[in-house]
Amino acid sequence: MTSTDQHFLQRCIQLALSASRAVYPNPYVGSVIVHEGKIIGEGFHEYSGGPHAEVNAVTSVKNPDLLPHSTIYVTLEPCSHFGKTPPCSDLILAKGIPRVVIGMQDPNPKVDGGGIKRLRDRGVEVVLAQDPSPFEAINKVFLCNQLKKRPFIVLKWAQSADGYIAGLDQEGKGVSTSISGTVAKRYVHRLRAFHKGIMVGKNTATIDNPSLTTRQFYGLSPIRLVWDKQLSLPQHLNLFTDSGETWVLNEIKSEKEGTTKYLSFEDLTDLPHVVSSLYQTHKLSSILVEGGTNLLQQFLDFGLWDELHLIESSKSLGNGIKGPILPDMGIPDAQKKWGEDVVSVWNG
């Protein structure tokens, strides 16, 4: 692996990140084709079911006669099986590309070294990056899906300086309370745009009546998931009256009514089973859990999370609904001030 190889692999990462969440449940992949030190083709995997990065890169080459004298770079091992598209390893062989440089091996059991072996068996020089971590970082969702067989889970909540996530009314009931400022709210909407699903509990749905969309950031809005064990949520909530898709996790029925899908589970308290089913049965690759305290605490207690984003306001409420109790996680992996608020991020 030369410094030149590393340079072109870095360009592959940039290309891979050009894709939106539409690529899920597939990985982010970028590819570059180089002839005599110059890029002659580029591509990335744009959406699930669409052409893979290698296909787009090969197609972009204006002079195909150069391919047998070129190197193709790709962030992830070329596939070796038929899915929605043919194997990319076969395309590389068919085009006579003699050298392939790969960022990381594909953990998908359908590939998992098969693409590399296929190429090497046919005389192609295959080089793997010595450090796969940059390539793993861009595909943390995909790796979680493949290795843990569940969605990538992100916990997020905002709390006041004195630890409350919402205020109380005169009767001691929770009321919708604006905790974070405008800039941090845009940060949250950006988070939403990068997740396939967004989850709240019954109390949050009732008290806040949220829309859970990406109104303040471009991109797709996530599928809304709400816990409602006995189906007692009022139907006038935004989750049921706007045009967005909502999944209701319950213990009574499984059916679809318009844009609302009811998913029945025998035991909603079995959180690991419920969450695993959302990926294995319903192909939900990532979930942003936004509240409330009880639901977030369940995920924390089960250790069922991959990232945690805590937004802390400088404002105090004095009383209210306390936020979840954090385990001892040490200092955050990242921390940044967003407007009036501080966002701390931990990796699970």
mmCIF file of C-alpha atoms in Angstrom:
data_model
loop_
_atom_site.group_PDB
_atom_site.id
_atom_site.type_symbol
_atom_site.label_atom_id
_atom_site.label_comp_id
_atom_site.label_asym_id
_atom_site.label_seq_id
_atom_site.Cartn_x
_atom_site.Cartn_y
_atom_site.Cartn_z
ATOM 1 C CA MET A 1 0.000 0.000 0.000
ATOM 2 C CA THR A 2 1.653 3.206 -1.189
ATOM 3 C CA SER A 3 0.974 6.832 -0.264
ATOM 4 C CA THR A 4 -0.549 7.198 -3.734
ATOM 5 C CA ASP A 5 -2.945 4.361 -2.977
ATOM 6 C CA GLN A 6 -3.931 6.039 0.281
ATOM 7 C CA HIS A 7 -4.556 9.298 -1.560
ATOM 8 C CA PHE A 8 -6.970 7.718 -4.022
ATOM 9 C CA LEU A 9 -8.712 5.719 -1.284
ATOM 10 C CA GLN A 10 -9.345 8.995 0.522
ATOM 11 C CA ARG A 11 -11.067 10.259 -2.618
ATOM 12 C CA CYS A 12 -13.162 7.078 -2.571
ATOM 13 C CA ILE A 13 -14.325 7.947 0.955
ATOM 14 C CA GLN A 14 -15.342 11.423 -0.202
ATOM 15 C CA LEU A 15 -17.361 9.906 -3.031
ATOM 16 C CA ALA A 16 -18.983 7.322 -0.768
ATOM 17 C CA LEU A 17 -20.251 10.065 1.545
ATOM 18 C CA SER A 18 -21.941 11.780 -1.406
ATOM 19 C CA ALA A 19 -24.801 9.311 -1.049
ATOM 20 C CA SER A 20 -27.876 10.050 1.031
ATOM 21 C CA ARG A 21 -29.652 7.734 3.448
ATOM 22 C CA ALA A 22 -31.370 6.264 0.371
ATOM 23 C CA VAL A 23 -28.430 3.869 0.132
ATOM 24 C CA TYR A 24 -29.578 1.971 3.265
ATOM 25 C CA PRO A 25 -29.597 -0.925 4.040
ATOM 26 C CA ASN A 26 -26.604 -1.128 1.711
ATOM 27 C CA PRO A 27 -23.226 0.370 2.620
ATOM 28 C CA TYR A 28 -21.727 3.667 1.522
ATOM 29 C CA VAL A 29 -19.202 2.820 -1.198
ATOM 30 C CA GLY A 30 -17.037 5.007 -3.414
ATOM 31 C CA SER A 31 -14.773 3.985 -6.283
ATOM 32 C CA VAL A 32 -12.052 5.607 -8.382
ATOM 33 C CA ILE A 33 -10.279 4.321 -11.491
ATOM 34 C CA VAL A 34 -6.734 5.578 -12.073
ATOM 35 C CA HIS A 35 -4.536 5.341 -15.161
ATOM 36 C CA GLU A 36 -0.917 6.489 -14.971
ATOM 37 C CA GLY A 37 -1.591 8.591 -11.883
ATOM 38 C CA LYS A 38 -4.699 10.308 -13.249
ATOM 39 C CA ILE A 39 -8.325 9.660 -12.345
ATOM 40 C CA ILE A 40 -10.247 8.514 -15.408
ATOM 41 C CA GLY A 41 -13.432 7.358 -13.685
ATOM 42 C CA GLU A 42 -15.375 7.888 -10.470
ATOM 43 C CA GLY A 43 -18.574 6.605 -8.958
ATOM 44 C CA PHE A 44 -20.462 5.892 -5.759
ATOM 45 C CA HIS A 45 -23.399 3.751 -4.716
ATOM 46 C CA GLU A 46 -26.299 6.212 -4.866
ATOM 47 C CA TYR A 47 -29.321 4.238 -3.667
ATOM 48 C CA SER A 48 -30.383 0.751 -2.617
ATOM 49 C CA GLY A 49 -30.992 -1.421 -5.654
ATOM 50 C CA GLY A 50 -29.067 0.922 -7.935
ATOM 51 C CA PRO A 51 -25.728 0.337 -9.683
ATOM 52 C CA HIS A 52 -22.808 -0.207 -7.321
ATOM 53 C CA ALA A 53 -19.899 2.213 -7.040
ATOM 54 C CA GLU A 54 -17.630 0.111 -9.270
ATOM 55 C CA VAL A 55 -20.276 0.007 -12.013
ATOM 56 C CA ASN A 56 -20.724 3.774 -11.936
ATOM 57 C CA ALA A 57 -16.966 4.308 -11.965
ATOM 58 C CA VAL A 58 -16.431 1.989 -14.957
ATOM 59 C CA THR A 59 -19.363 3.549 -16.825
ATOM 60 C CA SER A 60 -17.880 7.029 -16.348
ATOM 61 C CA VAL A 61 -14.605 6.119 -18.091
ATOM 62 C CA LYS A 62 -14.551 7.822 -21.502
ATOM 63 C CA ASN A 63 -11.889 5.548 -22.992
ATOM 64 C CA PRO A 64 -12.569 1.918 -21.951
ATOM 65 C CA ASP A 65 -9.350 0.823 -23.703
ATOM 66 C CA LEU A 66 -7.458 2.216 -20.695
ATOM 67 C CA LEU A 67 -9.140 -0.129 -18.200
ATOM 68 C CA PRO A 68 -6.760 -3.101 -18.729
ATOM 69 C CA HIS A 69 -3.909 -0.751 -17.775
ATOM 70 C CA SER A 70 -5.557 0.877 -14.754
ATOM 71 C CA THR A 71 -6.117 0.425 -11.025
ATOM 72 C CA ILE A 72 -9.579 0.513 -9.499
ATOM 73 C CA TYR A 73 -9.898 1.768 -5.922
ATOM 74 C CA VAL A 74 -12.942 0.988 -3.807
ATOM 75 C CA THR A 75 -13.793 1.542 -0.147
ATOM 76 C CA LEU A 76 -15.370 -1.908 0.278
ATOM 77 C CA GLU A 77 -14.572 -5.322 -1.141
ATOM 78 C CA PRO A 78 -16.293 -5.843 -4.524
ATOM 79 C CA CYS A 79 -19.263 -8.179 -4.186
ATOM 80 C CA SER A 80 -19.092 -11.727 -5.509
ATOM 81 C CA HIS A 81 -22.777 -12.703 -5.467
ATOM 82 C CA PHE A 82 -25.943 -11.902 -7.390
ATOM 83 C CA GLY A 83 -28.286 -9.609 -5.462
ATOM 84 C CA LYS A 84 -30.302 -6.836 -7.046
ATOM 85 C CA THR A 85 -27.275 -6.307 -9.306
ATOM 86 C CA PRO A 86 -24.613 -8.655 -10.767
ATOM 87 C CA PRO A 87 -21.292 -9.238 -8.951
ATOM 88 C CA CYS A 88 -18.870 -6.322 -9.202
ATOM 89 C CA SER A 89 -15.926 -8.730 -9.083
ATOM 90 C CA ASP A 90 -17.175 -10.193 -12.380
ATOM 91 C CA LEU A 91 -17.337 -6.716 -13.909
ATOM 92 C CA ILE A 92 -13.724 -6.026 -12.911
ATOM 93 C CA LEU A 93 -12.657 -9.329 -14.473
ATOM 94 C CA ALA A 94 -14.671 -8.696 -17.631
ATOM 95 C CA LYS A 95 -13.054 -5.285 -18.101
ATOM 96 C CA GLY A 96 -9.589 -6.720 -17.584
ATOM 97 C CA ILE A 97 -8.642 -4.370 -14.740
ATOM 98 C CA PRO A 98 -5.383 -5.855 -13.384
ATOM 99 C CA ARG A 99 -5.145 -4.196 -9.960
ATOM 100 C CA VAL A 100 -7.701 -3.542 -7.212
ATOM 101 C CA VAL A 101 -7.073 -1.572 -4.011
ATOM 102 C CA ILE A 102 -9.693 -2.090 -1.277
ATOM 103 C CA GLY A 103 -10.359 -0.151 1.912
ATOM 104 C CA MET A 104 -11.906 -2.985 3.907
ATOM 105 C CA GLN A 105 -13.254 -6.500 3.568
ATOM 106 C CA ASP A 106 -17.038 -6.845 3.382
ATOM 107 C CA PRO A 107 -18.449 -8.516 6.549
ATOM 108 C CA ASN A 108 -21.602 -9.580 4.728
ATOM 109 C CA PRO A 109 -21.599 -13.415 4.858
ATOM 110 C CA LYS A 110 -22.542 -13.442 1.170
ATOM 111 C CA VAL A 111 -19.207 -11.764 0.400
ATOM 112 C CA ASP A 112 -16.754 -11.889 3.358
ATOM 113 C CA GLY A 113 -13.585 -12.362 1.328
ATOM 114 C CA GLY A 114 -15.275 -14.073 -1.609
ATOM 115 C CA GLY A 115 -14.784 -11.114 -3.907
ATOM 116 C CA ILE A 116 -11.113 -10.857 -3.024
ATOM 117 C CA LYS A 117 -10.571 -14.599 -3.575
ATOM 118 C CA ARG A 118 -12.432 -14.517 -6.893
ATOM 119 C CA LEU A 119 -10.203 -11.742 -8.178
ATOM 120 C CA ARG A 120 -6.938 -13.225 -6.921
ATOM 121 C CA ASP A 121 -7.802 -16.640 -8.333
ATOM 122 C CA ARG A 122 -8.062 -14.976 -11.735
ATOM 123 C CA GLY A 123 -4.671 -13.278 -11.428
ATOM 124 C CA VAL A 124 -5.782 -9.823 -10.345
ATOM 125 C CA GLU A 125 -3.496 -8.045 -7.876
ATOM 126 C CA VAL A 126 -5.567 -7.188 -4.799
ATOM 127 C CA VAL A 127 -4.269 -4.820 -2.115
ATOM 128 C CA LEU A 128 -6.061 -4.140 1.186
ATOM 129 C CA ALA A 129 -5.599 -1.001 3.263
ATOM 130 C CA GLN A 130 -3.490 -1.641 6.355
ATOM 131 C CA ASP A 131 -5.884 0.388 8.523
ATOM 132 C CA PRO A 132 -9.581 -0.323 7.822
ATOM 133 C CA SER A 133 -10.862 2.092 10.503
ATOM 134 C CA PRO A 134 -11.590 5.078 8.160
ATOM 135 C CA PHE A 135 -13.684 2.778 5.999
ATOM 136 C CA GLU A 136 -15.418 1.202 8.976
ATOM 137 C CA ALA A 137 -16.293 4.688 10.252
ATOM 138 C CA ILE A 138 -18.310 5.621 7.169
ATOM 139 C CA ASN A 139 -20.188 2.320 7.358
ATOM 140 C CA LYS A 140 -20.895 2.038 11.070
ATOM 141 C CA VAL A 141 -24.587 1.426 10.353
ATOM 142 C CA PHE A 142 -23.879 -1.322 7.832
ATOM 143 C CA LEU A 143 -21.338 -2.994 10.129
ATOM 144 C CA CYS A 144 -23.778 -2.962 13.034
ATOM 145 C CA ASN A 145 -26.458 -4.520 10.834
ATOM 146 C CA GLN A 146 -24.138 -7.259 9.604
ATOM 147 C CA LEU A 147 -22.311 -8.074 12.832
ATOM 148 C CA LYS A 148 -24.986 -7.441 15.486
ATOM 149 C CA LYS A 149 -28.042 -8.250 13.345
ATOM 150 C CA ARG A 150 -29.932 -5.212 14.609
ATOM 151 C CA PRO A 151 -30.377 -1.526 13.731
ATOM 152 C CA PHE A 152 -27.714 1.017 14.573
ATOM 153 C CA ILE A 153 -29.132 2.747 17.674
ATOM 154 C CA VAL A 154 -28.586 6.418 18.518
ATOM 155 C CA LEU A 155 -29.985 7.896 21.740
ATOM 156 C CA LYS A 156 -30.643 11.637 21.805
ATOM 157 C CA TRP A 157 -32.210 13.989 24.299
ATOM 158 C CA ALA A 158 -32.000 17.590 25.453
ATOM 159 C CA GLN A 159 -31.992 18.530 29.116
ATOM 160 C CA SER A 160 -31.812 21.693 31.178
ATOM 161 C CA ALA A 161 -28.784 22.696 33.234
ATOM 162 C CA ASP A 162 -30.448 21.086 36.261
ATOM 163 C CA GLY A 163 -31.179 17.816 34.446
ATOM 164 C CA TYR A 164 -34.839 18.094 33.371
ATOM 165 C CA ILE A 165 -36.145 17.149 29.924
ATOM 166 C CA ALA A 166 -39.586 18.763 30.384
ATOM 167 C CA GLY A 167 -41.515 20.960 32.792
ATOM 168 C CA LEU A 168 -44.667 20.274 34.790
ATOM 169 C CA ASP A 169 -48.037 21.998 34.811
ATOM 170 C CA GLN A 170 -49.910 23.056 37.960
ATOM 171 C CA GLU A 171 -51.304 19.545 38.323
ATOM 172 C CA GLY A 172 -47.839 18.002 38.204
ATOM 173 C CA LYS A 173 -48.268 16.601 34.694
ATOM 174 C CA GLY A 174 -45.582 16.838 32.057
ATOM 175 C CA VAL A 175 -45.894 19.641 29.513
ATOM 176 C CA SER A 176 -44.149 20.207 26.196
ATOM 177 C CA THR A 177 -41.071 22.281 26.988
ATOM 178 C CA SER A 178 -38.539 23.855 24.633
ATOM 179 C CA ILE A 179 -35.123 23.013 26.051
ATOM 180 C CA SER A 180 -32.577 23.544 23.279
ATOM 181 C CA GLY A 181 -31.998 26.605 21.103
ATOM 182 C CA THR A 182 -32.453 27.131 17.360
ATOM 183 C CA VAL A 183 -28.977 25.979 16.332
ATOM 184 C CA ALA A 184 -29.155 22.755 18.355
ATOM 185 C CA LYS A 185 -32.583 22.041 16.893
ATOM 186 C CA ARG A 186 -31.095 22.159 13.404
ATOM 187 C CA TYR A 187 -28.433 19.740 14.639
ATOM 188 C CA VAL A 188 -31.213 17.363 15.720
ATOM 189 C CA HIS A 189 -32.988 17.620 12.374
ATOM 190 C CA ARG A 190 -29.702 16.818 10.650
ATOM 191 C CA LEU A 191 -29.433 13.704 12.845
ATOM 192 C CA ARG A 192 -32.931 12.695 11.826
ATOM 193 C CA ALA A 193 -32.068 12.942 8.140
ATOM 194 C CA PHE A 194 -29.391 10.263 8.524
ATOM 195 C CA HIS A 195 -31.577 7.643 10.194
ATOM 196 C CA LYS A 196 -34.118 5.293 8.730
ATOM 197 C CA GLY A 197 -36.363 5.397 11.805
ATOM 198 C CA ILE A 198 -37.060 7.716 14.717
ATOM 199 C CA MET A 199 -38.580 6.381 17.944
ATOM 200 C CA VAL A 200 -40.536 7.887 20.853
ATOM 201 C CA GLY A 201 -42.556 6.515 23.721
ATOM 202 C CA LYS A 202 -46.259 6.906 24.329
ATOM 203 C CA ASN A 203 -45.913 9.756 26.839
ATOM 204 C CA THR A 204 -43.685 11.801 24.545
ATOM 205 C CA ALA A 205 -46.109 11.325 21.672
ATOM 206 C CA THR A 206 -48.989 12.504 23.858
ATOM 207 C CA ILE A 207 -47.321 15.429 25.655
ATOM 208 C CA ASP A 208 -45.232 16.886 22.818
ATOM 209 C CA ASN A 209 -47.400 15.824 19.845
ATOM 210 C CA PRO A 210 -44.249 15.815 17.683
ATOM 211 C CA SER A 211 -44.017 15.518 13.911
ATOM 212 C CA LEU A 212 -40.512 13.957 14.038
ATOM 213 C CA THR A 213 -39.610 15.193 10.548
ATOM 214 C CA THR A 214 -36.548 16.925 9.074
ATOM 215 C CA ARG A 215 -38.191 20.304 8.616
ATOM 216 C CA GLN A 216 -35.030 22.263 9.419
ATOM 217 C CA PHE A 217 -32.623 20.183 7.335
ATOM 218 C CA TYR A 218 -32.686 18.809 3.804
ATOM 219 C CA GLY A 219 -33.071 15.073 3.248
ATOM 220 C CA LEU A 220 -35.554 12.311 3.868
ATOM 221 C CA SER A 221 -37.681 12.262 6.998
ATOM 222 C CA PRO A 222 -37.379 9.030 9.001
ATOM 223 C CA ILE A 223 -40.134 6.499 9.594
ATOM 224 C CA ARG A 224 -41.788 7.381 12.926
ATOM 225 C CA LEU A 225 -41.997 4.589 15.509
ATOM 226 C CA VAL A 226 -44.111 4.975 18.619
ATOM 227 C CA TRP A 227 -44.639 2.598 21.548
ATOM 228 C CA ASP A 228 -48.327 2.090 22.312
ATOM 229 C CA LYS A 229 -48.793 -1.268 24.019
ATOM 230 C CA GLN A 230 -52.613 -1.202 24.220
ATOM 231 C CA LEU A 231 -53.270 1.175 21.279
ATOM 232 C CA SER A 232 -54.579 3.970 23.461
ATOM 233 C CA LEU A 233 -52.943 6.940 21.719
ATOM 234 C CA PRO A 234 -55.446 9.504 20.389
ATOM 235 C CA GLN A 235 -55.742 9.503 16.615
ATOM 236 C CA HIS A 236 -55.596 13.303 16.291
ATOM 237 C CA LEU A 237 -51.837 13.342 16.960
ATOM 238 C CA ASN A 238 -49.515 14.570 14.210
ATOM 239 C CA LEU A 239 -48.059 11.073 13.956
ATOM 240 C CA PHE A 240 -51.386 9.894 12.542
ATOM 241 C CA THR A 241 -52.765 12.900 10.691
ATOM 242 C CA ASP A 242 -49.944 14.133 8.462
ATOM 243 C CA SER A 243 -48.649 12.349 5.373
ATOM 244 C CA GLY A 244 -45.620 10.748 7.036
ATOM 245 C CA GLU A 245 -45.243 7.042 7.714
ATOM 246 C CA THR A 246 -45.757 5.849 11.299
ATOM 247 C CA TRP A 247 -45.202 2.418 12.801
ATOM 248 C CA VAL A 248 -47.035 1.652 16.047
ATOM 249 C CA LEU A 249 -45.365 -0.972 18.243
ATOM 250 C CA ASN A 250 -48.060 -2.746 20.217
ATOM 251 C CA GLU A 251 -49.244 -6.088 21.637
ATOM 252 C CA ILE A 252 -52.629 -6.269 19.908
ATOM 253 C CA LYS A 253 -52.554 -6.206 16.108
ATOM 254 C CA SER A 254 -50.407 -6.204 12.972
ATOM 255 C CA GLU A 255 -51.968 -4.471 9.997
ATOM 256 C CA LYS A 256 -51.688 -1.351 7.891
ATOM 257 C CA GLU A 257 -54.153 1.527 7.790
ATOM 258 C CA GLY A 258 -53.146 4.210 5.305
ATOM 259 C CA THR A 259 -49.727 5.538 6.291
ATOM 260 C CA THR A 260 -49.896 3.861 9.723
ATOM 261 C CA LYS A 261 -48.465 0.379 10.171
ATOM 262 C CA TYR A 262 -49.256 -1.570 13.354
ATOM 263 C CA LEU A 263 -46.559 -4.049 14.403
ATOM 264 C CA SER A 264 -47.583 -6.522 17.096
ATOM 265 C CA PHE A 265 -45.081 -8.113 19.485
ATOM 266 C CA GLU A 266 -45.842 -10.755 22.076
ATOM 267 C CA ASP A 267 -43.823 -8.945 24.739
ATOM 268 C CA LEU A 268 -42.791 -5.309 24.254
ATOM 269 C CA THR A 269 -40.679 -5.449 27.403
ATOM 270 C CA ASP A 270 -38.245 -7.717 25.552
ATOM 271 C CA LEU A 271 -36.455 -4.728 24.056
ATOM 272 C CA PRO A 272 -33.555 -6.632 22.422
ATOM 273 C CA HIS A 273 -36.004 -8.896 20.574
ATOM 274 C CA VAL A 274 -38.192 -5.998 19.456
ATOM 275 C CA VAL A 275 -35.232 -4.003 18.180
ATOM 276 C CA SER A 276 -33.642 -6.979 16.418
ATOM 277 C CA SER A 277 -36.957 -7.725 14.703
ATOM 278 C CA LEU A 278 -37.123 -4.194 13.371
ATOM 279 C CA TYR A 279 -33.974 -4.930 11.371
ATOM 280 C CA GLN A 280 -34.236 -8.638 10.621
ATOM 281 C CA THR A 281 -37.932 -8.641 9.690
ATOM 282 C CA HIS A 282 -38.621 -5.046 8.712
ATOM 283 C CA LYS A 283 -35.189 -3.979 7.362
ATOM 284 C CA LEU A 284 -34.930 -0.897 9.562
ATOM 285 C CA SER A 285 -31.191 -0.240 9.482
ATOM 286 C CA SER A 286 -30.887 2.640 11.968
ATOM 287 C CA ILE A 287 -33.030 4.217 14.676
ATOM 288 C CA LEU A 288 -32.768 7.561 16.446
ATOM 289 C CA VAL A 289 -34.415 7.278 19.877
ATOM 290 C CA GLU A 290 -35.614 10.707 21.029
ATOM 291 C CA GLY A 291 -37.515 10.029 24.233
ATOM 292 C CA GLY A 292 -38.935 10.108 26.695
ATOM 293 C CA THR A 293 -37.033 9.295 29.824
ATOM 294 C CA ASN A 294 -38.526 5.825 30.388
ATOM 295 C CA LEU A 295 -37.814 4.631 26.853
ATOM 296 C CA LEU A 296 -34.300 6.067 26.791
ATOM 297 C CA GLN A 297 -33.574 4.514 30.188
ATOM 298 C CA GLN A 298 -34.589 1.093 28.904
ATOM 299 C CA PHE A 299 -32.096 1.348 26.054
ATOM 300 C CA LEU A 300 -29.410 2.515 28.478
ATOM 301 C CA ASP A 301 -30.128 -0.257 30.964
ATOM 302 C CA PHE A 302 -29.947 -2.912 28.254
ATOM 303 C CA GLY A 303 -26.743 -1.360 26.907
ATOM 304 C CA LEU A 304 -28.557 -1.256 23.589
ATOM 305 C CA TRP A 305 -27.049 1.766 21.873
ATOM 306 C CA ASP A 306 -24.191 2.711 19.543
ATOM 307 C CA GLU A 307 -24.100 6.495 19.927
ATOM 308 C CA LEU A 308 -25.446 8.878 22.531
ATOM 309 C CA HIS A 309 -26.042 12.577 21.849
ATOM 310 C CA LEU A 310 -26.776 14.690 24.924
ATOM 311 C CA ILE A 311 -27.789 18.311 24.401
ATOM 312 C CA GLU A 312 -27.347 20.400 27.531
ATOM 313 C CA SER A 313 -28.911 23.829 27.885
ATOM 314 C CA SER A 314 -27.579 26.621 30.069
ATOM 315 C CA LYS A 315 -31.141 27.278 31.243
ATOM 316 C CA SER A 316 -32.587 25.747 34.429
ATOM 317 C CA LEU A 317 -36.203 24.652 34.922
ATOM 318 C CA GLY A 318 -36.265 24.259 38.692
ATOM 319 C CA ASN A 319 -38.471 21.178 38.503
ATOM 320 C CA GLY A 320 -39.950 18.857 35.939
ATOM 321 C CA ILE A 321 -39.343 15.432 34.421
ATOM 322 C CA LYS A 322 -35.809 14.237 35.067
ATOM 323 C CA GLY A 323 -33.672 13.010 32.207
ATOM 324 C CA PRO A 324 -32.294 9.452 32.020
ATOM 325 C CA ILE A 325 -29.568 8.301 34.401
ATOM 326 C CA LEU A 326 -26.329 7.893 32.503
ATOM 327 C CA PRO A 327 -23.973 5.030 33.227
ATOM 328 C CA ASP A 328 -20.362 5.901 33.994
ATOM 329 C CA MET A 329 -19.058 6.535 30.474
ATOM 330 C CA GLY A 330 -16.136 8.861 31.125
ATOM 331 C CA ILE A 331 -15.477 11.951 29.049
ATOM 332 C CA PRO A 332 -17.375 12.349 25.757
ATOM 333 C CA ASP A 333 -15.767 11.214 22.525
ATOM 334 C CA ALA A 334 -16.767 14.559 21.036
ATOM 335 C CA GLN A 335 -18.157 17.807 22.409
ATOM 336 C CA LYS A 336 -19.186 20.990 20.662
ATOM 337 C CA LYS A 337 -21.143 24.127 21.387
ATOM 338 C CA TRP A 338 -24.133 24.621 19.101
ATOM 339 C CA GLY A 339 -25.482 28.107 19.668
ATOM 340 C CA GLU A 340 -26.539 28.360 23.314
ATOM 341 C CA ASP A 341 -26.216 24.626 23.961
ATOM 342 C CA VAL A 342 -23.443 22.053 24.353
ATOM 343 C CA VAL A 343 -23.724 18.720 22.546
ATOM 344 C CA SER A 344 -21.752 15.791 23.959
ATOM 345 C CA VAL A 345 -21.389 12.555 21.968
ATOM 346 C CA TRP A 346 -20.350 9.136 23.235
ATOM 347 C CA ASN A 347 -19.729 6.056 21.105
ATOM 348 C CA GLY A 348 -21.040 2.790 22.520
#
